[in-house]
PDB file of C-alpha atoms in Angstrom:
ATOM      1  CA  MET A 231      -4.550  24.386  -7.570  1.00 45.00           C
ATOM      2  CA  THR A 232      -6.172  27.120  -9.609  1.00 45.00           C
ATOM      3  CA  GLU A 233      -9.136  28.952  -8.156  1.00 50.00           C
ATOM      4  CA  THR A 234     -11.312  27.710 -11.004  1.00 53.00           C
ATOM      5  CA  THR A 235     -10.636  24.039 -10.276  1.00 77.00           C
ATOM      6  CA  LEU A 236     -13.553  22.550  -8.400  1.00 94.00           C
ATOM      7  CA  ARG A 237     -13.017  19.647  -6.016  1.00 96.00           C
ATOM      8  CA  PRO A 238     -15.052  17.784  -3.411  1.00 97.00           C
ATOM      9  CA  PRO A 239     -14.763  19.512  -0.023  1.00 97.00           C
ATOM     10  CA  PHE A 240     -12.858  17.866   2.787  1.00 97.00           C
ATOM     11  CA  ASP A 241     -14.920  16.295   5.557  1.00 97.00           C
ATOM     12  CA  PRO A 242     -15.116  18.991   8.282  1.00 96.00           C
ATOM     13  CA  GLU A 243     -13.617  16.715  10.919  1.00 96.00           C
ATOM     14  CA  LEU A 244     -10.788  15.767   8.584  1.00 97.00           C
ATOM     15  CA  GLU A 245     -10.188  19.363   7.505  1.00 95.00           C
ATOM     16  CA  ALA A 246      -9.405  20.264  11.100  1.00 94.00           C
ATOM     17  CA  ALA A 247      -6.903  17.397  11.278  1.00 94.00           C
ATOM     18  CA  LEU A 248      -5.405  18.405   7.936  1.00 93.00           C
ATOM     19  CA  ALA A 249      -4.514  21.826   9.314  1.00 90.00           C
ATOM     20  CA  LEU A 250      -2.334  20.107  11.922  1.00 90.00           C
ATOM     21  CA  VAL A 251      -0.806  17.743   9.374  1.00 88.00           C
ATOM     22  CA  GLY A 252       0.153  20.692   7.183  1.00 83.00           C
ATOM     23  CA  ASP A 253       2.400  22.059   9.927  1.00 80.00           C
ATOM     24  CA  GLN A 254       4.554  18.927   9.726  1.00 82.00           C
ATOM     25  CA  LEU A 255       4.191  17.673   6.172  1.00 87.00           C
ATOM     26  CA  PRO A 256       3.996  19.918   3.083  1.00 91.00           C
ATOM     27  CA  SER A 257       1.374  19.111   0.462  1.00 92.00           C
ATOM     28  CA  THR A 258       4.006  18.908  -2.261  1.00 96.00           C
ATOM     29  CA  LEU A 259       7.090  16.755  -1.768  1.00 96.00           C
ATOM     30  CA  THR A 260      10.022  17.376  -4.090  1.00 97.00           C
ATOM     31  CA  ALA A 261      13.032  15.245  -4.964  1.00 97.00           C
ATOM     32  CA  GLU A 262      15.230  17.563  -2.902  1.00 97.00           C
ATOM     33  CA  MET A 263      13.208  16.719   0.218  1.00 95.00           C
ATOM     34  CA  ILE A 264      13.752  12.950   0.005  1.00 95.00           C
ATOM     35  CA  PRO A 265      16.967  12.772   2.106  1.00 94.00           C
ATOM     36  CA  LEU A 266      15.451  14.865   4.907  1.00 91.00           C
ATOM     37  CA  LEU A 267      12.202  12.879   4.851  1.00 91.00           C
ATOM     38  CA  ARG A 268      14.167   9.667   5.226  1.00 92.00           C
ATOM     39  CA  GLN A 269      15.998  11.069   8.268  1.00 86.00           C
ATOM     40  CA  ASN A 270      12.626  11.475   9.987  1.00 76.00           C
ATOM     41  CA  PRO A 271      10.850   8.200   9.213  1.00 65.00           C
ATOM     42  CA  VAL A 272       7.080   8.499   8.913  1.00 66.00           C
ATOM     43  CA  SER A 273       6.718   4.912  10.101  1.00 62.00           C
ATOM     44  CA  GLY A 274       7.397   5.716  13.774  1.00 78.00           C
ATOM     45  CA  GLU A 275       9.328   2.512  14.435  1.00 87.00           C
ATOM     46  CA  ASP A 276       9.585   3.050  18.190  1.00 89.00           C
ATOM     47  CA  GLU A 277       5.815   3.433  18.427  1.00 92.00           C
ATOM     48  CA  VAL A 278       5.317   0.277  16.339  1.00 95.00           C
ATOM     49  CA  PHE A 279       7.646  -1.724  18.586  1.00 96.00           C
ATOM     50  CA  THR A 280       5.770  -0.457  21.649  1.00 96.00           C
ATOM     51  CA  VAL A 281       2.442  -1.567  20.177  1.00 97.00           C
ATOM     52  CA  LEU A 282       3.856  -4.984  19.262  1.00 98.00           C
ATOM     53  CA  ASP A 283       5.180  -5.477  22.783  1.00 97.00           C
ATOM     54  CA  GLU A 284       1.978  -4.293  24.438  1.00 97.00           C
ATOM     55  CA  ARG A 285      -0.131  -6.618  22.312  1.00 98.00           C
ATOM     56  CA  GLY A 286       2.103  -9.649  22.735  1.00 98.00           C
ATOM     57  CA  PHE A 287       3.528  -9.894  19.215  1.00 98.00           C
ATOM     58  CA  THR A 288       7.033 -11.073  18.417  1.00 98.00           C
ATOM     59  CA  HIS A 289       9.021  -9.935  15.410  1.00 98.00           C
ATOM     60  CA  ARG A 290      12.137 -11.323  13.788  1.00 98.00           C
ATOM     61  CA  ASP A 291      14.134 -10.091  10.822  1.00 98.00           C
ATOM     62  CA  LEU A 292      15.325 -12.443   8.117  1.00 98.00           C
ATOM     63  CA  THR A 293      17.582 -11.771   5.159  1.00 98.00           C
ATOM     64  CA  ILE A 294      16.366 -13.184   1.859  1.00 98.00           C
ATOM     65  CA  ALA A 295      17.214 -12.866  -1.821  1.00 98.00           C
ATOM     66  CA  GLY A 296      15.513  -9.918  -3.510  1.00 98.00           C
ATOM     67  CA  HIS A 297      15.547  -8.777  -7.123  1.00 98.00           C
ATOM     68  CA  GLY A 298      18.698  -9.918  -8.894  1.00 97.00           C
ATOM     69  CA  GLY A 299      19.689 -12.067  -5.926  1.00 97.00           C
ATOM     70  CA  ASP A 300      20.621  -9.066  -3.772  1.00 98.00           C
ATOM     71  CA  GLU A 301      19.884  -9.271  -0.061  1.00 98.00           C
ATOM     72  CA  ILE A 302      16.753  -7.661   1.357  1.00 98.00           C
ATOM     73  CA  VAL A 303      15.083  -7.971   4.756  1.00 98.00           C
ATOM     74  CA  VAL A 304      11.654  -9.277   5.669  1.00 98.00           C
ATOM     75  CA  THR A 305      10.183  -9.207   9.158  1.00 98.00           C
ATOM     76  CA  VAL A 306       7.947 -11.998  10.435  1.00 98.00           C
ATOM     77  CA  ILE A 307       5.368 -10.867  13.003  1.00 98.00           C
ATOM     78  CA  GLU A 308       3.155 -13.210  15.011  1.00 98.00           C
ATOM     79  CA  LYS A 309       1.605 -13.619  18.445  1.00 98.00           C
ATOM     80  CA  GLU A 310       4.011 -14.813  21.095  1.00 97.00           C
ATOM     81  CA  GLY A 311       3.597 -18.557  21.654  1.00 97.00           C
ATOM     82  CA  ARG A 312       1.518 -18.990  18.519  1.00 97.00           C
ATOM     83  CA  THR A 313       1.001 -22.581  17.340  1.00 97.00           C
ATOM     84  CA  GLY A 314      -0.825 -24.215  14.469  1.00 97.00           C
ATOM     85  CA  THR A 315      -1.508 -22.876  11.013  1.00 98.00           C
ATOM     86  CA  GLY A 316      -3.295 -19.746   9.836  1.00 98.00           C
ATOM     87  CA  PRO A 317      -3.407 -17.262   6.988  1.00 98.00           C
ATOM     88  CA  GLY A 318      -0.412 -15.272   5.825  1.00 98.00           C
ATOM     89  CA  PHE A 319      -0.571 -11.489   5.527  1.00 99.00           C
ATOM     90  CA  PHE A 320       2.082 -10.221   3.109  1.00 99.00           C
ATOM     91  CA  HIS A 321       2.517  -6.487   3.709  1.00 98.00           C
ATOM     92  CA  THR A 322       3.933  -3.933   1.252  1.00 98.00           C
ATOM     93  CA  HIS A 323       4.443  -0.514   2.830  1.00 98.00           C
ATOM     94  CA  GLY A 324       3.586   2.938   1.508  1.00 97.00           C
ATOM     95  CA  GLY A 325       5.698   6.039   1.048  1.00 96.00           C
ATOM     96  CA  GLY A 326       5.314   7.004  -2.610  1.00 98.00           C
ATOM     97  CA  MET A 327       8.106   4.613  -3.692  1.00 98.00           C
ATOM     98  CA  ILE A 328      10.616   7.081  -2.176  1.00 98.00           C
ATOM     99  CA  ILE A 329      10.269   6.988   1.644  1.00 96.00           C
ATOM    100  CA  GLY A 330       8.970   4.734   4.415  1.00 95.00           C
ATOM    101  CA  ASN A 331       9.991   1.273   5.519  1.00 96.00           C
ATOM    102  CA  ARG A 332       8.472  -2.107   6.288  1.00 97.00           C
ATOM    103  CA  TRP A 333       6.962  -0.859   9.580  1.00 97.00           C
ATOM    104  CA  LEU A 334       4.781   1.809   7.963  1.00 96.00           C
ATOM    105  CA  GLY A 335       1.165   0.655   8.118  1.00 96.00           C
ATOM    106  CA  VAL A 336       1.854  -2.803   9.491  1.00 97.00           C
ATOM    107  CA  VAL A 337       0.022  -2.133  12.779  1.00 97.00           C
ATOM    108  CA  GLY A 338      -3.205  -2.105  10.761  1.00 97.00           C
ATOM    109  CA  PHE A 339      -2.750  -5.838  10.148  1.00 98.00           C
ATOM    110  CA  LEU A 340      -2.329  -6.894  13.780  1.00 98.00           C
ATOM    111  CA  ASP A 341      -6.020  -7.401  14.556  1.00 98.00           C
ATOM    112  CA  TRP A 342      -6.369  -9.838  11.656  1.00 98.00           C
ATOM    113  CA  ALA A 343      -3.236 -11.762  12.566  1.00 98.00           C
ATOM    114  CA  GLU A 344      -4.568 -12.110  16.103  1.00 98.00           C
ATOM    115  CA  ARG A 345      -8.138 -12.986  15.094  1.00 98.00           C
ATOM    116  CA  PHE A 346      -7.196 -15.629  12.533  1.00 98.00           C
ATOM    117  CA  ASN A 347      -4.004 -16.995  14.143  1.00 98.00           C
ATOM    118  CA  GLY A 348      -2.088 -15.579  11.194  1.00 98.00           C
ATOM    119  CA  VAL A 349       1.435 -14.474  10.400  1.00 98.00           C
ATOM    120  CA  ILE A 350       2.459 -11.110   8.962  1.00 99.00           C
ATOM    121  CA  VAL A 351       5.464 -10.891   6.643  1.00 99.00           C
ATOM    122  CA  THR A 352       6.459  -7.311   5.835  1.00 98.00           C
ATOM    123  CA  VAL A 353       9.070  -6.637   3.174  1.00 98.00           C
ATOM    124  CA  GLU A 354      11.826  -4.017   3.063  1.00 98.00           C
ATOM    125  CA  TYR A 355      11.785  -3.424  -0.675  1.00 98.00           C
ATOM    126  CA  ARG A 356      14.351  -1.026  -2.052  1.00 98.00           C
ATOM    127  CA  LEU A 357      13.338   2.571  -2.729  1.00 98.00           C
ATOM    128  CA  ALA A 358      13.584   4.855  -5.745  1.00 98.00           C
ATOM    129  CA  PRO A 359      15.363   6.822  -7.099  1.00 98.00           C
ATOM    130  CA  GLU A 360      18.428   4.812  -6.029  1.00 98.00           C
ATOM    131  CA  PHE A 361      16.589   1.618  -6.947  1.00 98.00           C
ATOM    132  CA  PRO A 362      14.151   2.453  -9.763  1.00 98.00           C
ATOM    133  CA  ASP A 363      11.623   0.141 -11.382  1.00 98.00           C
ATOM    134  CA  PRO A 364      11.641  -2.853 -11.413  1.00 98.00           C
ATOM    135  CA  TYR A 365      13.449  -3.107  -8.058  1.00 98.00           C
ATOM    136  CA  PRO A 366      10.525  -2.258  -5.725  1.00 98.00           C
ATOM    137  CA  VAL A 367       7.917  -4.564  -7.259  1.00 98.00           C
ATOM    138  CA  GLU A 368      10.406  -7.360  -7.941  1.00 98.00           C
ATOM    139  CA  ASP A 369      11.646  -7.176  -4.334  1.00 99.00           C
ATOM    140  CA  CYS A 370       8.026  -7.492  -3.211  1.00 99.00           C
ATOM    141  CA  TYR A 371       7.464 -10.467  -5.486  1.00 98.00           C
ATOM    142  CA  ALA A 372      10.646 -12.112  -4.188  1.00 98.00           C
ATOM    143  CA  GLY A 373       9.350 -11.644  -0.649  1.00 98.00           C
ATOM    144  CA  LEU A 374       6.004 -13.176  -1.582  1.00 98.00           C
ATOM    145  CA  VAL A 375       7.718 -16.190  -3.184  1.00 98.00           C
ATOM    146  CA  TRP A 376       9.859 -16.628  -0.066  1.00 98.00           C
ATOM    147  CA  THR A 377       6.747 -16.487   2.121  1.00 98.00           C
ATOM    148  CA  ALA A 378       4.961 -19.133   0.066  1.00 98.00           C
ATOM    149  CA  ASP A 379       8.038 -21.348  -0.167  1.00 98.00           C
ATOM    150  CA  ASN A 380       8.472 -21.230   3.608  1.00 98.00           C
ATOM    151  CA  ALA A 381       4.776 -21.412   4.483  1.00 98.00           C
ATOM    152  CA  ALA A 382       5.088 -24.719   6.343  1.00 98.00           C
ATOM    153  CA  ASP A 383       7.905 -23.465   8.567  1.00 98.00           C
ATOM    154  CA  LEU A 384       6.065 -20.182   9.183  1.00 98.00           C
ATOM    155  CA  GLY A 385       2.788 -21.882  10.087  1.00 98.00           C
ATOM    156  CA  ILE A 386       1.032 -20.324   7.093  1.00 98.00           C
ATOM    157  CA  ASP A 387      -1.680 -22.014   5.054  1.00 98.00           C
ATOM    158  CA  PRO A 388      -0.351 -21.572   1.489  1.00 98.00           C
ATOM    159  CA  ASP A 389      -3.918 -21.373   0.188  1.00 98.00           C
ATOM    160  CA  ARG A 390      -4.701 -18.392   2.423  1.00 98.00           C
ATOM    161  CA  ILE A 391      -2.098 -15.744   1.657  1.00 98.00           C
ATOM    162  CA  LEU A 392      -3.456 -12.198   1.474  1.00 99.00           C
ATOM    163  CA  ILE A 393      -1.360  -9.378   0.019  1.00 99.00           C
ATOM    164  CA  GLY A 394      -1.987  -5.819   1.086  1.00 98.00           C
ATOM    165  CA  GLY A 395      -0.598  -2.348   1.534  1.00 98.00           C
ATOM    166  CA  GLY A 396      -1.399   1.343   1.483  1.00 98.00           C
ATOM    167  CA  SER A 397      -0.632   4.056  -1.077  1.00 98.00           C
ATOM    168  CA  ALA A 398       2.544   3.037  -2.929  1.00 98.00           C
ATOM    169  CA  GLY A 399       2.249  -0.233  -1.015  1.00 98.00           C
ATOM    170  CA  GLY A 400      -1.222  -0.683  -2.497  1.00 98.00           C
ATOM    171  CA  GLY A 401       0.195  -0.166  -5.963  1.00 98.00           C
ATOM    172  CA  LEU A 402       2.991  -2.625  -5.247  1.00 99.00           C
ATOM    173  CA  ALA A 403       0.475  -5.147  -3.900  1.00 99.00           C
ATOM    174  CA  ALA A 404      -1.506  -4.822  -7.146  1.00 99.00           C
ATOM    175  CA  GLY A 405       1.649  -5.109  -9.249  1.00 99.00           C
ATOM    176  CA  THR A 406       2.862  -8.114  -7.262  1.00 99.00           C
ATOM    177  CA  ALA A 407      -0.535  -9.781  -7.686  1.00 99.00           C
ATOM    178  CA  LEU A 408      -0.203  -9.288 -11.449  1.00 99.00           C
ATOM    179  CA  LEU A 409       3.287 -10.821 -11.368  1.00 98.00           C
ATOM    180  CA  ALA A 410       1.987 -13.766  -9.337  1.00 98.00           C
ATOM    181  CA  ARG A 411      -0.782 -14.311 -11.886  1.00 98.00           C
ATOM    182  CA  ASP A 412       1.528 -14.091 -14.887  1.00 98.00           C
ATOM    183  CA  ARG A 413       4.271 -16.236 -13.338  1.00 98.00           C
ATOM    184  CA  ARG A 414       1.714 -18.795 -12.151  1.00 97.00           C
ATOM    185  CA  GLY A 415       2.255 -18.330  -8.460  1.00 95.00           C
ATOM    186  CA  PRO A 416       2.264 -17.929  -5.587  1.00 98.00           C
ATOM    187  CA  ALA A 417      -1.494 -18.210  -5.170  1.00 98.00           C
ATOM    188  CA  LEU A 418      -3.252 -15.346  -3.387  1.00 98.00           C
ATOM    189  CA  ILE A 419      -6.605 -15.443  -1.624  1.00 98.00           C
ATOM    190  CA  GLY A 420      -7.077 -11.683  -1.957  1.00 98.00           C
ATOM    191  CA  GLN A 421      -5.500  -8.282  -2.468  1.00 98.00           C
ATOM    192  CA  LEU A 422      -6.123  -5.426  -0.034  1.00 99.00           C
ATOM    193  CA  LEU A 423      -5.429  -2.218  -1.954  1.00 99.00           C
ATOM    194  CA  ILE A 424      -5.591   0.701   0.471  1.00 98.00           C
ATOM    195  CA  TYR A 425      -5.818   3.970  -1.510  1.00 98.00           C
ATOM    196  CA  PRO A 426      -3.384   2.453  -4.019  1.00 98.00           C
ATOM    197  CA  MET A 427      -0.930   4.385  -6.228  1.00 98.00           C
ATOM    198  CA  LEU A 428      -1.578   2.832  -9.640  1.00 98.00           C
ATOM    199  CA  ASP A 429      -1.129   5.274 -12.524  1.00 98.00           C
ATOM    200  CA  ASP A 430       1.956   7.257 -13.572  1.00 98.00           C
ATOM    201  CA  ARG A 431       0.290   9.241 -16.356  1.00 98.00           C
ATOM    202  CA  ASP A 432      -0.989  12.294 -14.425  1.00 97.00           C
ATOM    203  CA  GLU A 433      -4.123  12.540 -16.557  1.00 97.00           C
ATOM    204  CA  SER A 434      -7.081  12.126 -14.197  1.00 98.00           C
ATOM    205  CA  VAL A 435      -9.485  14.757 -12.957  1.00 98.00           C
ATOM    206  CA  SER A 436      -8.635  13.953  -9.347  1.00 98.00           C
ATOM    207  CA  THR A 437      -4.933  14.602  -9.872  1.00 97.00           C
ATOM    208  CA  GLN A 438      -5.783  18.050 -11.240  1.00 97.00           C
ATOM    209  CA  GLN A 439      -8.128  18.750  -8.327  1.00 97.00           C
ATOM    210  CA  ILE A 440      -5.607  17.897  -5.594  1.00 98.00           C
ATOM    211  CA  ASP A 441      -2.734  20.211  -6.499  1.00 97.00           C
ATOM    212  CA  GLY A 442      -1.043  22.191  -3.745  1.00 95.00           C
ATOM    213  CA  ILE A 443      -3.483  20.991  -1.113  1.00 95.00           C
ATOM    214  CA  GLY A 444      -4.010  17.984   1.121  1.00 95.00           C
ATOM    215  CA  VAL A 445      -1.584  15.105   1.635  1.00 96.00           C
ATOM    216  CA  TRP A 446       0.393  13.694  -1.326  1.00 97.00           C
ATOM    217  CA  ASP A 447      -0.810  16.106  -3.980  1.00 98.00           C
ATOM    218  CA  ARG A 448      -0.195  16.103  -7.718  1.00 98.00           C
ATOM    219  CA  GLY A 449       3.340  17.462  -7.326  1.00 98.00           C
ATOM    220  CA  SER A 450       4.252  14.763  -4.816  1.00 98.00           C
ATOM    221  CA  ASN A 451       2.825  12.133  -7.144  1.00 98.00           C
ATOM    222  CA  ILE A 452       4.948  13.403 -10.018  1.00 98.00           C
ATOM    223  CA  THR A 453       7.984  13.312  -7.706  1.00 98.00           C
ATOM    224  CA  GLY A 454       7.297   9.707  -6.727  1.00 98.00           C
ATOM    225  CA  TRP A 455       6.622   8.404 -10.208  1.00 98.00           C
ATOM    226  CA  THR A 456       9.596  10.268 -11.678  1.00 98.00           C
ATOM    227  CA  ALA A 457      11.863   8.745  -9.037  1.00 98.00           C
ATOM    228  CA  LEU A 458      10.557   5.282  -9.911  1.00 98.00           C
ATOM    229  CA  LEU A 459      10.428   5.558 -13.703  1.00 98.00           C
ATOM    230  CA  GLY A 460      12.688   8.446 -14.704  1.00 98.00           C
ATOM    231  CA  ASP A 461      12.230   9.535 -18.316  1.00 98.00           C
ATOM    232  CA  ARG A 462       9.886   6.596 -18.939  1.00 98.00           C
ATOM    233  CA  LYS A 463       7.153   8.173 -16.776  1.00 98.00           C
ATOM    234  CA  GLY A 464       4.048   8.805 -18.848  1.00 97.00           C
ATOM    235  CA  THR A 465       5.441   7.043 -21.933  1.00 98.00           C
ATOM    236  CA  ASP A 466       4.461   3.737 -23.486  1.00 97.00           C
ATOM    237  CA  ASP A 467       7.577   2.146 -21.960  1.00 97.00           C
ATOM    238  CA  VAL A 468       6.050   1.416 -18.540  1.00 98.00           C
ATOM    239  CA  SER A 469       5.089  -2.076 -17.441  1.00 98.00           C
ATOM    240  CA  ILE A 470       1.781  -3.077 -15.897  1.00 98.00           C
ATOM    241  CA  TYR A 471       3.682  -4.306 -12.844  1.00 98.00           C
ATOM    242  CA  ALA A 472       5.079  -0.825 -12.159  1.00 98.00           C
ATOM    243  CA  ALA A 473       1.807   0.969 -12.927  1.00 98.00           C
ATOM    244  CA  PRO A 474      -1.072  -1.524 -12.690  1.00 99.00           C
ATOM    245  CA  ALA A 475      -3.552   1.007 -14.085  1.00 98.00           C
ATOM    246  CA  ARG A 476      -1.950   0.310 -17.468  1.00 98.00           C
ATOM    247  CA  ALA A 477      -3.051  -3.331 -17.447  1.00 98.00           C
ATOM    248  CA  THR A 478      -5.743  -4.047 -20.026  1.00 97.00           C
ATOM    249  CA  ASP A 479      -6.520  -7.597 -18.884  1.00 97.00           C
ATOM    250  CA  LEU A 480      -7.175  -8.155 -15.188  1.00 98.00           C
ATOM    251  CA  ALA A 481      -8.722 -11.606 -15.565  1.00 98.00           C
ATOM    252  CA  GLY A 482      -7.495 -14.278 -13.193  1.00 98.00           C
ATOM    253  CA  LEU A 483      -6.640 -11.973 -10.326  1.00 98.00           C
ATOM    254  CA  PRO A 484      -7.715 -12.665  -6.726  1.00 98.00           C
ATOM    255  CA  PRO A 485     -10.618 -10.772  -5.142  1.00 98.00           C
ATOM    256  CA  ALA A 486      -9.759  -7.167  -4.351  1.00 99.00           C
ATOM    257  CA  PHE A 487     -10.701  -4.560  -1.801  1.00 99.00           C
ATOM    258  CA  ILE A 488     -10.033  -0.962  -2.869  1.00 99.00           C
ATOM    259  CA  ASP A 489     -10.650   2.194  -0.868  1.00 98.00           C
ATOM    260  CA  CYS A 490      -9.758   5.873  -1.189  1.00 98.00           C
ATOM    261  CA  GLY A 491     -11.034   9.351  -0.340  1.00 98.00           C
ATOM    262  CA  SER A 492     -13.119  11.524  -2.617  1.00 98.00           C
ATOM    263  CA  ALA A 493     -10.599  14.360  -2.213  1.00 98.00           C
ATOM    264  CA  GLU A 494      -7.311  12.655  -3.054  1.00 98.00           C
ATOM    265  CA  VAL A 495      -5.143  12.283  -6.149  1.00 98.00           C
ATOM    266  CA  PHE A 496      -5.671   8.520  -6.418  1.00 98.00           C
ATOM    267  CA  ARG A 497      -9.478   8.601  -6.454  1.00 98.00           C
ATOM    268  CA  ASP A 498     -10.068   8.290 -10.194  1.00 98.00           C
ATOM    269  CA  GLU A 499      -7.390   5.673 -10.886  1.00 98.00           C
ATOM    270  CA  ASP A 500      -8.654   3.565  -7.980  1.00 99.00           C
ATOM    271  CA  VAL A 501     -12.247   3.709  -9.205  1.00 99.00           C
ATOM    272  CA  ALA A 502     -11.070   2.868 -12.731  1.00 98.00           C
ATOM    273  CA  TYR A 503      -9.089  -0.126 -11.473  1.00 99.00           C
ATOM    274  CA  ALA A 504     -12.105  -1.514  -9.644  1.00 98.00           C
ATOM    275  CA  THR A 505     -14.145  -1.080 -12.827  1.00 98.00           C
ATOM    276  CA  LYS A 506     -11.526  -2.961 -14.851  1.00 98.00           C
ATOM    277  CA  LEU A 507     -11.565  -5.790 -12.325  1.00 98.00           C
ATOM    278  CA  TRP A 508     -15.344  -6.085 -12.626  1.00 98.00           C
ATOM    279  CA  GLU A 509     -15.076  -6.024 -16.433  1.00 98.00           C
ATOM    280  CA  ALA A 510     -12.648  -8.954 -16.186  1.00 98.00           C
ATOM    281  CA  GLY A 511     -15.022 -10.936 -13.980  1.00 98.00           C
ATOM    282  CA  VAL A 512     -12.956 -10.430 -10.836  1.00 98.00           C
ATOM    283  CA  GLN A 513     -14.709  -9.779  -7.543  1.00 98.00           C
ATOM    284  CA  ALA A 514     -13.870  -6.337  -6.185  1.00 98.00           C
ATOM    285  CA  GLU A 515     -15.232  -4.168  -3.417  1.00 98.00           C
ATOM    286  CA  LEU A 516     -14.782  -0.405  -3.753  1.00 99.00           C
ATOM    287  CA  HIS A 517     -15.252   2.344  -1.174  1.00 99.00           C
ATOM    288  CA  VAL A 518     -14.804   6.064  -1.890  1.00 99.00           C
ATOM    289  CA  TRP A 519     -15.070   7.958   1.391  1.00 98.00           C
ATOM    290  CA  ALA A 520     -16.684  11.386   1.165  1.00 98.00           C
ATOM    291  CA  GLY A 521     -14.341  14.228   2.035  1.00 98.00           C
ATOM    292  CA  GLY A 522     -11.338  12.006   2.603  1.00 98.00           C
ATOM    293  CA  PHE A 523      -7.806  13.208   1.886  1.00 98.00           C
ATOM    294  CA  HIS A 524      -4.994  10.726   1.227  1.00 98.00           C
ATOM    295  CA  GLY A 525      -4.173   8.573   4.235  1.00 97.00           C
ATOM    296  CA  PHE A 526      -6.762  10.217   6.456  1.00 97.00           C
ATOM    297  CA  ASP A 527      -7.260   7.025   8.442  1.00 97.00           C
ATOM    298  CA  MET A 528      -3.653   7.259   9.610  1.00 95.00           C
ATOM    299  CA  PHE A 529      -3.609  11.006  10.258  1.00 94.00           C
ATOM    300  CA  ALA A 530      -7.069  11.210  11.861  1.00 96.00           C
ATOM    301  CA  PRO A 531      -8.006   7.674  12.970  1.00 96.00           C
ATOM    302  CA  HIS A 532     -10.651   8.845  15.428  1.00 96.00           C
ATOM    303  CA  ALA A 533     -12.664  10.809  12.850  1.00 97.00           C
ATOM    304  CA  ALA A 534     -16.057   9.296  12.106  1.00 98.00           C
ATOM    305  CA  VAL A 535     -15.295   8.730   8.430  1.00 98.00           C
ATOM    306  CA  ALA A 536     -11.953   7.108   9.329  1.00 98.00           C
ATOM    307  CA  GLN A 537     -13.703   4.741  11.703  1.00 98.00           C
ATOM    308  CA  ALA A 538     -16.129   3.804   8.924  1.00 98.00           C
ATOM    309  CA  MET A 539     -13.217   3.234   6.526  1.00 98.00           C
ATOM    310  CA  LEU A 540     -11.425   0.940   8.966  1.00 98.00           C
ATOM    311  CA  ALA A 541     -14.640  -0.961   9.721  1.00 98.00           C
ATOM    312  CA  ALA A 542     -15.276  -1.622   6.019  1.00 98.00           C
ATOM    313  CA  ARG A 543     -11.758  -2.986   5.578  1.00 98.00           C
ATOM    314  CA  ASN A 544     -12.181  -5.151   8.640  1.00 98.00           C
ATOM    315  CA  ASP A 545     -15.519  -6.520   7.412  1.00 98.00           C
ATOM    316  CA  TRP A 546     -14.026  -7.480   4.050  1.00 98.00           C
ATOM    317  CA  VAL A 547     -11.094  -9.355   5.616  1.00 98.00           C
ATOM    318  CA  ASN A 548     -13.471 -11.105   8.018  1.00 98.00           C
ATOM    319  CA  ARG A 549     -15.661 -12.278   5.139  1.00 98.00           C
ATOM    320  CA  LEU A 550     -12.674 -13.336   3.061  1.00 98.00           C
ATOM    321  CA  LEU A 551     -10.988 -15.345   5.813  1.00 98.00           C
ATOM    322  CA  GLY A 552     -13.836 -16.066   8.220  1.00 91.00           C
TER     323      GLY A 552
END
C-alpha cells in the first residue's frame, strides 16, 4: 500500500489482534505458498471435532457425485439422537478458492442447527488451481442438489434450506444461489454471505486500500482469482456463477444477509452486491463493521465489534427461520 492511499483505520481492539495474526499468516499469499498452506490447514479439524463432541453433535461423511460425475465428499452434522424435521444448512467453506476444507467455518452454524433442530451439510468442493472454474461452484451446486433430493432421509424440510459460507465460501454460496435460480431449483429460503468474495476484476477502492496489510489483501485476492480463472481473470469471459458481482439481474434470488469489515478488500463489492439485490427487489440486509479486517470474527471473536457482528448474523437467521 502506498503512503498516499487512505483507508479506514482498524478498530483498536482488532489492530492488537492483527499484530498476532501477522506472525502466523502473511498479508499477501502467493501461488508458491499454496502447498505449504495446505499442509497446515486453517480449519483446525481436531478443534472442530472436539467442539462437535463436546456439544453432542454427530458427523458422518458421504460420497456423492460432484461436477462431471466425479466423487466428492459431504459431511452431515446433526445433534446426537435428533428426530423430526428441521431446516437444512448447506455450508460452503472459505479459503480463497485455494485452501481450506469443509470444516472451516462450520462451527459457526452449530447454534442454529441446535436451536432449530436442523441439519448441516458441508461440502468438500475441489480447489483451484488444480480444479479451476467451474469445478468449485458446480461441486457446491451438486452438493445442494443432493441435499434437496435427500431431504426426507436427512430430516430436512425442503422448503427451509439456507445456504451460507464465509469469504470464498460466501462467493460460492452466492454463485450456487444463482445456479439454483437459473436451473429452477433447489429452492432456498435464504443466503448467508459472510464477507463474500464476489468480484475478480480488482477495480474497487477497497482493493487498492488493503494492499500489503491486514488479512487477505489485494495480492492474495489476485492469487485466488488467478488460480480459479487463469487468463480469463478480469476479462469478459467470466461467468456470473464464478464471480457473482458480474451478474446484472439478481431478480428472483432468496433473501440475503451480507456482512464485511470497513477495512477489507471485499468491502466495496459486498456493498455493491447488496445494492444490486435491492435494485432487483430482493430483500437484503447489509452490515459493514467499522474497523474490521477480513475474517476478524474468526481471528478475534471476543472483540466487541466481532461480538456485534456475530449477534447481527444470529438475529437475521432467527428472524428468517423463527
